[in-house]
Amino acid sequence: MEIKLHLGLHSKMAMKGSATITINFPLELSRGEIYDPQTVKLYRSTGSGWTTDGITQVTLDVGKGVLVSTVKTLGNGYFAVLATQVSGPVTPELGSHNHVM
């Protein structure tokens, strides 16, 4: 899995119910890597990894590059859109030659 997009969602008020998140994910911005678009999902940070707990995928329109999900918790507020890398070079983190995003 590779991070395609990460975002932060924060609120001073507690969540009541769920929130719907719509994300556009242009796979052509992957810097040469090729991803399986059918594996695109929204994940939430646990602080030590990523989980889909509390996240329900509503729709995935690969042709338009749109993912719609509902979340029941913001957790620590950090989310990522992840997909399985099929081929191509791995995008390194800025300033590092030994790690991948």
PDB file of C-alpha atoms in Angstrom:
ATOM      1  CA  MET A   1       0.000   0.000   0.000  1.00  0.00           C
ATOM      2  CA  GLU A   2       1.156   3.476  -0.781  1.00  0.00           C
ATOM      3  CA  ILE A   3      -0.153   6.824   0.412  1.00  0.00           C
ATOM      4  CA  LYS A   4      -1.803   8.646  -2.448  1.00  0.00           C
ATOM      5  CA  LEU A   5      -3.272  11.536  -0.506  1.00  0.00           C
ATOM      6  CA  HIS A   6      -3.315  12.470   3.156  1.00  0.00           C
ATOM      7  CA  LEU A   7      -5.479  15.020   4.929  1.00  0.00           C
ATOM      8  CA  GLY A   8      -6.366  16.279   8.377  1.00  0.00           C
ATOM      9  CA  LEU A   9      -9.897  16.742   9.683  1.00  0.00           C
ATOM     10  CA  HIS A  10     -10.292  18.358  13.074  1.00  0.00           C
ATOM     11  CA  SER A  11     -13.235  19.680  15.075  1.00  0.00           C
ATOM     12  CA  LYS A  12     -13.529  21.277  18.502  1.00  0.00           C
ATOM     13  CA  MET A  13     -16.938  19.628  18.873  1.00  0.00           C
ATOM     14  CA  ALA A  14     -17.563  15.902  19.312  1.00  0.00           C
ATOM     15  CA  MET A  15     -18.997  14.088  16.299  1.00  0.00           C
ATOM     16  CA  LYS A  16     -22.647  13.130  16.440  1.00  0.00           C
ATOM     17  CA  GLY A  17     -23.575  10.480  13.915  1.00  0.00           C
ATOM     18  CA  SER A  18     -21.337  10.242  10.872  1.00  0.00           C
ATOM     19  CA  ALA A  19     -19.753  12.544   8.307  1.00  0.00           C
ATOM     20  CA  THR A  20     -19.542  11.984   4.550  1.00  0.00           C
ATOM     21  CA  ILE A  21     -16.207  12.639   2.868  1.00  0.00           C
ATOM     22  CA  THR A  22     -15.853  12.945  -0.920  1.00  0.00           C
ATOM     23  CA  ILE A  23     -12.334  12.730  -2.325  1.00  0.00           C
ATOM     24  CA  ASN A  24     -11.083  13.136  -5.897  1.00  0.00           C
ATOM     25  CA  PHE A  25      -8.046  10.915  -6.489  1.00  0.00           C
ATOM     26  CA  PRO A  26      -6.206  11.483  -9.788  1.00  0.00           C
ATOM     27  CA  LEU A  27      -4.091   8.330 -10.217  1.00  0.00           C
ATOM     28  CA  GLU A  28      -2.073  10.028 -12.958  1.00  0.00           C
ATOM     29  CA  LEU A  29      -0.311  12.083 -10.259  1.00  0.00           C
ATOM     30  CA  SER A  30       1.434   8.955  -8.918  1.00  0.00           C
ATOM     31  CA  ARG A  31       4.892   9.912 -10.316  1.00  0.00           C
ATOM     32  CA  GLY A  32       5.255   6.792 -12.473  1.00  0.00           C
ATOM     33  CA  GLU A  33       3.881   4.249 -10.050  1.00  0.00           C
ATOM     34  CA  ILE A  34       0.867   2.231 -11.195  1.00  0.00           C
ATOM     35  CA  TYR A  35      -1.874   1.531  -8.667  1.00  0.00           C
ATOM     36  CA  ASP A  36      -4.841  -0.812  -8.722  1.00  0.00           C
ATOM     37  CA  PRO A  37      -7.734   1.694  -8.733  1.00  0.00           C
ATOM     38  CA  GLN A  38     -10.145  -0.934  -7.406  1.00  0.00           C
ATOM     39  CA  THR A  39      -8.179  -0.965  -4.110  1.00  0.00           C
ATOM     40  CA  VAL A  40      -8.569   2.773  -3.365  1.00  0.00           C
ATOM     41  CA  LYS A  41      -9.896   3.262   0.197  1.00  0.00           C
ATOM     42  CA  LEU A  42     -10.001   5.891   2.916  1.00  0.00           C
ATOM     43  CA  TYR A  43      -7.991   5.020   6.024  1.00  0.00           C
ATOM     44  CA  ARG A  44      -7.749   6.677   9.451  1.00  0.00           C
ATOM     45  CA  SER A  45      -4.532   7.001  11.438  1.00  0.00           C
ATOM     46  CA  THR A  46      -4.303   5.158  14.749  1.00  0.00           C
ATOM     47  CA  GLY A  47      -1.075   6.934  15.641  1.00  0.00           C
ATOM     48  CA  SER A  48       0.899   3.766  14.952  1.00  0.00           C
ATOM     49  CA  GLY A  49      -0.626   2.672  11.620  1.00  0.00           C
ATOM     50  CA  TRP A  50      -3.710   2.915   9.412  1.00  0.00           C
ATOM     51  CA  THR A  51      -7.174   1.388   9.841  1.00  0.00           C
ATOM     52  CA  THR A  52     -10.551   1.380   8.128  1.00  0.00           C
ATOM     53  CA  ASP A  53     -12.364   0.914  11.482  1.00  0.00           C
ATOM     54  CA  GLY A  54     -15.250   3.379  11.645  1.00  0.00           C
ATOM     55  CA  ILE A  55     -15.078   4.071   7.887  1.00  0.00           C
ATOM     56  CA  THR A  56     -17.646   2.824   5.378  1.00  0.00           C
ATOM     57  CA  GLN A  57     -17.057   3.108   1.651  1.00  0.00           C
ATOM     58  CA  VAL A  58     -20.213   4.450   0.016  1.00  0.00           C
ATOM     59  CA  THR A  59     -19.079   4.619  -3.621  1.00  0.00           C
ATOM     60  CA  LEU A  60     -15.909   4.244  -5.646  1.00  0.00           C
ATOM     61  CA  ASP A  61     -16.086   5.660  -9.176  1.00  0.00           C
ATOM     62  CA  VAL A  62     -12.750   4.686 -10.709  1.00  0.00           C
ATOM     63  CA  GLY A  63     -13.593   6.281 -14.066  1.00  0.00           C
ATOM     64  CA  LYS A  64     -14.157   9.704 -12.487  1.00  0.00           C
ATOM     65  CA  GLY A  65     -11.579   9.201  -9.718  1.00  0.00           C
ATOM     66  CA  VAL A  66     -14.074   9.820  -6.904  1.00  0.00           C
ATOM     67  CA  LEU A  67     -14.250   8.047  -3.541  1.00  0.00           C
ATOM     68  CA  VAL A  68     -17.150   8.698  -1.150  1.00  0.00           C
ATOM     69  CA  SER A  69     -16.922   7.350   2.407  1.00  0.00           C
ATOM     70  CA  THR A  70     -18.632   7.949   5.728  1.00  0.00           C
ATOM     71  CA  VAL A  71     -16.700   8.186   8.984  1.00  0.00           C
ATOM     72  CA  LYS A  72     -18.051   7.599  12.482  1.00  0.00           C
ATOM     73  CA  THR A  73     -15.023   9.066  14.249  1.00  0.00           C
ATOM     74  CA  LEU A  74     -12.288  11.540  13.421  1.00  0.00           C
ATOM     75  CA  GLY A  75      -9.874   9.701  15.725  1.00  0.00           C
ATOM     76  CA  ASN A  76      -6.714  11.816  15.802  1.00  0.00           C
ATOM     77  CA  GLY A  77      -7.940  13.625  12.670  1.00  0.00           C
ATOM     78  CA  TYR A  78      -5.462  12.206  10.171  1.00  0.00           C
ATOM     79  CA  PHE A  79      -6.719  10.336   7.111  1.00  0.00           C
ATOM     80  CA  ALA A  80      -5.131   8.909   3.967  1.00  0.00           C
ATOM     81  CA  VAL A  81      -6.323   7.554   0.670  1.00  0.00           C
ATOM     82  CA  LEU A  82      -4.382   4.349   0.037  1.00  0.00           C
ATOM     83  CA  ALA A  83      -4.215   1.946  -2.889  1.00  0.00           C
ATOM     84  CA  THR A  84      -2.149  -1.118  -3.742  1.00  0.00           C
ATOM     85  CA  GLN A  85       0.895  -0.371  -5.906  1.00  0.00           C
ATOM     86  CA  VAL A  86       1.096  -2.687  -8.907  1.00  0.00           C
ATOM     87  CA  SER A  87       4.351  -1.525 -10.543  1.00  0.00           C
ATOM     88  CA  GLY A  88       6.762   1.351 -11.038  1.00  0.00           C
ATOM     89  CA  PRO A  89       9.299   3.133  -8.847  1.00  0.00           C
ATOM     90  CA  VAL A  90       8.469   3.798  -5.219  1.00  0.00           C
ATOM     91  CA  THR A  91       8.127   7.497  -4.393  1.00  0.00           C
ATOM     92  CA  PRO A  92      10.698   8.326  -1.666  1.00  0.00           C
ATOM     93  CA  GLU A  93       9.966  10.688   1.212  1.00  0.00           C
ATOM     94  CA  LEU A  94      11.435  14.143   0.772  1.00  0.00           C
ATOM     95  CA  GLY A  95      15.029  14.257   2.003  1.00  0.00           C
ATOM     96  CA  SER A  96      15.340  10.488   2.375  1.00  0.00           C
ATOM     97  CA  HIS A  97      16.721   7.802   0.104  1.00  0.00           C
ATOM     98  CA  ASN A  98      16.039   4.892   2.460  1.00  0.00           C
ATOM     99  CA  HIS A  99      12.323   5.182   3.187  1.00  0.00           C
ATOM    100  CA  VAL A 100       9.112   5.102   1.184  1.00  0.00           C
ATOM    101  CA  MET A 101       5.823   6.836   1.808  1.00  0.00           C
TER     102      MET A 101
END
